PDB file of C-alpha atoms in Angstrom:
ATOM      1  CA  MET A 218      -2.593 -24.463   5.933  1.00 54.00           C
ATOM      2  CA  PRO A 219       0.445 -23.216   4.424  1.00 52.00           C
ATOM      3  CA  THR A 220       2.188 -25.400   2.403  1.00 57.00           C
ATOM      4  CA  ASP A 221       5.424 -23.713   0.582  1.00 84.00           C
ATOM      5  CA  ALA A 222       8.118 -22.377   3.329  1.00 80.00           C
ATOM      6  CA  HIS A 223       7.287 -18.801   2.593  1.00 84.00           C
ATOM      7  CA  ALA A 224       4.137 -18.765   3.062  1.00 88.00           C
ATOM      8  CA  LEU A 225       4.544 -21.277   5.914  1.00 87.00           C
ATOM      9  CA  GLY A 226       6.818 -18.056   7.270  1.00 86.00           C
ATOM     10  CA  HIS A 227       4.541 -15.463   6.721  1.00 89.00           C
ATOM     11  CA  ALA A 228       2.155 -17.428   8.483  1.00 90.00           C
ATOM     12  CA  GLY A 229       4.193 -18.176  11.692  1.00 90.00           C
ATOM     13  CA  GLU A 230       5.058 -14.376  11.764  1.00 92.00           C
ATOM     14  CA  ALA A 231       1.291 -13.273  11.813  1.00 93.00           C
ATOM     15  CA  ALA A 232       0.981 -16.019  14.426  1.00 94.00           C
ATOM     16  CA  ALA A 233       3.767 -14.282  16.450  1.00 96.00           C
ATOM     17  CA  ALA A 234       2.405 -11.053  16.046  1.00 96.00           C
ATOM     18  CA  ASN A 235      -0.735 -12.597  17.260  1.00 96.00           C
ATOM     19  CA  PHE A 236       0.823 -14.283  20.624  1.00 97.00           C
ATOM     20  CA  TYR A 237       2.574 -10.690  21.788  1.00 97.00           C
ATOM     21  CA  GLN A 238      -0.629  -8.759  21.161  1.00 97.00           C
ATOM     22  CA  ARG A 239      -2.530 -11.261  23.111  1.00 97.00           C
ATOM     23  CA  ALA A 240      -0.280 -11.407  25.934  1.00 96.00           C
ATOM     24  CA  GLY A 241      -0.138  -7.252  25.789  1.00 96.00           C
ATOM     25  CA  TYR A 242       2.397  -6.252  23.970  1.00 97.00           C
ATOM     26  CA  GLU A 243       2.194  -3.656  21.133  1.00 97.00           C
ATOM     27  CA  ILE A 244       3.410  -4.375  17.590  1.00 97.00           C
ATOM     28  CA  LEU A 245       6.260  -1.656  16.664  1.00 96.00           C
ATOM     29  CA  ALA A 246       7.502  -2.993  13.382  1.00 94.00           C
ATOM     30  CA  GLN A 247       7.556  -6.407  11.332  1.00 94.00           C
ATOM     31  CA  GLY A 248      10.204  -7.081   9.366  1.00 92.00           C
ATOM     32  CA  TYR A 249      12.599  -4.434  10.357  1.00 94.00           C
ATOM     33  CA  ARG A 250      15.655  -3.850   8.090  1.00 92.00           C
ATOM     34  CA  HIS A 251      19.319  -2.758   9.058  1.00 92.00           C
ATOM     35  CA  GLY A 252      21.649  -3.144   6.184  1.00 90.00           C
ATOM     36  CA  ARG A 253      21.770  -7.479   5.583  1.00 89.00           C
ATOM     37  CA  ALA A 254      19.922  -7.699   8.988  1.00 89.00           C
ATOM     38  CA  GLU A 255      16.562  -8.435   9.576  1.00 89.00           C
ATOM     39  CA  ILE A 256      14.406  -8.518  13.024  1.00 93.00           C
ATOM     40  CA  ASP A 257      11.193 -10.222  12.292  1.00 94.00           C
ATOM     41  CA  LEU A 258       9.234  -8.375  14.994  1.00 96.00           C
ATOM     42  CA  ILE A 259       9.649  -5.619  17.785  1.00 97.00           C
ATOM     43  CA  VAL A 260       7.497  -5.753  20.225  1.00 97.00           C
ATOM     44  CA  ARG A 261       6.888  -3.109  23.184  1.00 97.00           C
ATOM     45  CA  GLN A 262       5.545  -3.805  26.393  1.00 94.00           C
ATOM     46  CA  GLY A 263       4.424  -0.629  28.618  1.00 91.00           C
ATOM     47  CA  ALA A 264       6.885   1.933  28.433  1.00 90.00           C
ATOM     48  CA  ALA A 265      10.211   0.591  29.653  1.00 91.00           C
ATOM     49  CA  LEU A 266      10.913  -2.782  27.599  1.00 96.00           C
ATOM     50  CA  LEU A 267      11.385  -3.127  24.112  1.00 97.00           C
ATOM     51  CA  VAL A 268      11.879  -7.300  22.787  1.00 97.00           C
ATOM     52  CA  PHE A 269      13.432  -7.494  19.395  1.00 96.00           C
ATOM     53  CA  VAL A 270      11.724 -11.472  18.414  1.00 95.00           C
ATOM     54  CA  GLU A 271      13.190 -13.517  15.971  1.00 93.00           C
ATOM     55  CA  VAL A 272      10.215 -15.715  14.579  1.00 93.00           C
ATOM     56  CA  LYS A 273      11.765 -19.465  13.703  1.00 89.00           C
ATOM     57  CA  THR A 274       8.881 -21.504  11.887  1.00 86.00           C
ATOM     58  CA  ARG A 275       8.750 -25.497  10.964  1.00 83.00           C
ATOM     59  CA  SER A 276       6.403 -27.530   8.961  1.00 82.00           C
ATOM     60  CA  GLY A 277       7.288 -30.094  12.238  1.00 74.00           C
ATOM     61  CA  ALA A 278       9.756 -31.118  14.220  1.00 67.00           C
ATOM     62  CA  GLN A 279      11.791 -33.515  11.858  1.00 70.00           C
ATOM     63  CA  TYR A 280      15.076 -31.887  11.364  1.00 71.00           C
ATOM     64  CA  GLY A 281      14.877 -30.418  14.784  1.00 71.00           C
ATOM     65  CA  PRO A 282      14.028 -27.572  17.061  1.00 71.00           C
ATOM     66  CA  PRO A 283      12.757 -24.389  15.557  1.00 66.00           C
ATOM     67  CA  GLU A 284      14.677 -22.498  17.949  1.00 72.00           C
ATOM     68  CA  THR A 285      18.118 -24.018  17.065  1.00 75.00           C
ATOM     69  CA  PHE A 286      18.222 -22.548  13.687  1.00 76.00           C
ATOM     70  CA  VAL A 287      19.493 -19.315  15.207  1.00 81.00           C
ATOM     71  CA  SER A 288      22.856 -19.202  14.375  1.00 86.00           C
ATOM     72  CA  ALA A 289      25.306 -16.854  15.696  1.00 88.00           C
ATOM     73  CA  ARG A 290      26.149 -14.628  12.640  1.00 90.00           C
ATOM     74  CA  LYS A 291      22.222 -14.510  12.788  1.00 87.00           C
ATOM     75  CA  LYS A 292      22.587 -13.227  16.375  1.00 88.00           C
ATOM     76  CA  GLU A 293      25.465 -11.139  15.793  1.00 90.00           C
ATOM     77  CA  LEU A 294      23.299  -9.476  12.825  1.00 90.00           C
ATOM     78  CA  PHE A 295      20.325  -8.790  14.942  1.00 89.00           C
ATOM     79  CA  ARG A 296      22.122  -7.324  17.630  1.00 90.00           C
ATOM     80  CA  LEU A 297      23.537  -4.715  15.401  1.00 92.00           C
ATOM     81  CA  ALA A 298      19.915  -4.464  13.719  1.00 93.00           C
ATOM     82  CA  ALA A 299      18.735  -3.625  17.458  1.00 93.00           C
ATOM     83  CA  THR A 300      21.965  -1.180  18.668  1.00 94.00           C
ATOM     84  CA  HIS A 301      20.692   0.531  15.223  1.00 94.00           C
ATOM     85  CA  LEU A 302      17.090   0.879  16.123  1.00 93.00           C
ATOM     86  CA  GLN A 303      17.685   1.684  20.047  1.00 94.00           C
ATOM     87  CA  GLU A 304      20.050   4.463  18.573  1.00 95.00           C
ATOM     88  CA  GLU A 305      17.010   5.558  16.095  1.00 93.00           C
ATOM     89  CA  MET A 306      14.036   5.844  18.828  1.00 92.00           C
ATOM     90  CA  ASP A 307      16.750   7.522  21.589  1.00 94.00           C
ATOM     91  CA  TRP A 308      15.553   4.098  23.505  1.00 94.00           C
ATOM     92  CA  ARG A 309      16.622   4.132  27.010  1.00 92.00           C
ATOM     93  CA  GLY A 310      14.133   1.190  28.455  1.00 94.00           C
ATOM     94  CA  ASP A 311      15.231  -2.260  28.904  1.00 95.00           C
ATOM     95  CA  ILE A 312      15.584  -4.978  26.152  1.00 95.00           C
ATOM     96  CA  ARG A 313      15.152  -7.933  25.412  1.00 95.00           C
ATOM     97  CA  PHE A 314      16.131 -10.893  22.427  1.00 94.00           C
ATOM     98  CA  ASP A 315      13.464 -13.349  22.020  1.00 94.00           C
ATOM     99  CA  ILE A 316      13.089 -16.519  20.003  1.00 92.00           C
ATOM    100  CA  LEU A 317       9.567 -17.544  18.926  1.00 93.00           C
ATOM    101  CA  ALA A 318       9.079 -21.220  17.869  1.00 90.00           C
ATOM    102  CA  ILE A 319       7.016 -21.872  15.847  1.00 90.00           C
ATOM    103  CA  THR A 320       5.968 -25.376  14.949  1.00 88.00           C
ATOM    104  CA  GLN A 321       2.999 -26.045  12.097  1.00 87.00           C
ATOM    105  CA  LEU A 322       0.796 -28.710  13.604  1.00 87.00           C
ATOM    106  CA  SER A 323      -2.135 -30.253  11.746  1.00 86.00           C
ATOM    107  CA  GLN A 324      -4.761 -27.395  13.127  1.00 87.00           C
ATOM    108  CA  GLY A 325      -2.461 -24.628  14.138  1.00 87.00           C
ATOM    109  CA  PHE A 326       0.339 -23.532  15.537  1.00 90.00           C
ATOM    110  CA  ARG A 327       2.223 -24.655  18.174  1.00 90.00           C
ATOM    111  CA  ILE A 328       4.075 -21.536  20.016  1.00 93.00           C
ATOM    112  CA  GLU A 329       7.021 -21.853  22.482  1.00 92.00           C
ATOM    113  CA  ALA A 330       8.740 -18.393  23.328  1.00 93.00           C
ATOM    114  CA  PHE A 331      12.458 -18.263  24.825  1.00 93.00           C
ATOM    115  CA  GLU A 332      12.385 -15.169  26.435  1.00 93.00           C
ATOM    116  CA  ASP A 333      16.053 -13.726  27.122  1.00 91.00           C
ATOM    117  CA  ALA A 334      17.298 -16.110  24.454  1.00 87.00           C
ATOM    118  CA  PHE A 335      20.430 -14.581  23.618  1.00 79.00           C
ATOM    119  CA  TYR A 336      22.590 -10.985  24.586  1.00 72.00           C
TER     120      TYR A 336
END
């Protein structure tokens, strides 16, 4: 299991991509950047739904649930980057913002998906 925060974050993002792939989503981008904003994962379900995912990975629950660490500023930057990508893609379908909360366990990860986490 990863020990430092950087390695843990990468492992969490890989677990997130795997989670969405197993659920039938297509991975479009990982680590998409626009200005100072970054979207951890962008996935598509069929031709009608584009999902922007914020992945929060923690080594344990001692500081609270991972999903509570998405600030208002982060959501604002996230929406800005998502809007830019939609314009770039000329996307006309639906969109959704998810938070994937990943907690490291002794064997693997616990993954909780919060669909439509914010707007």
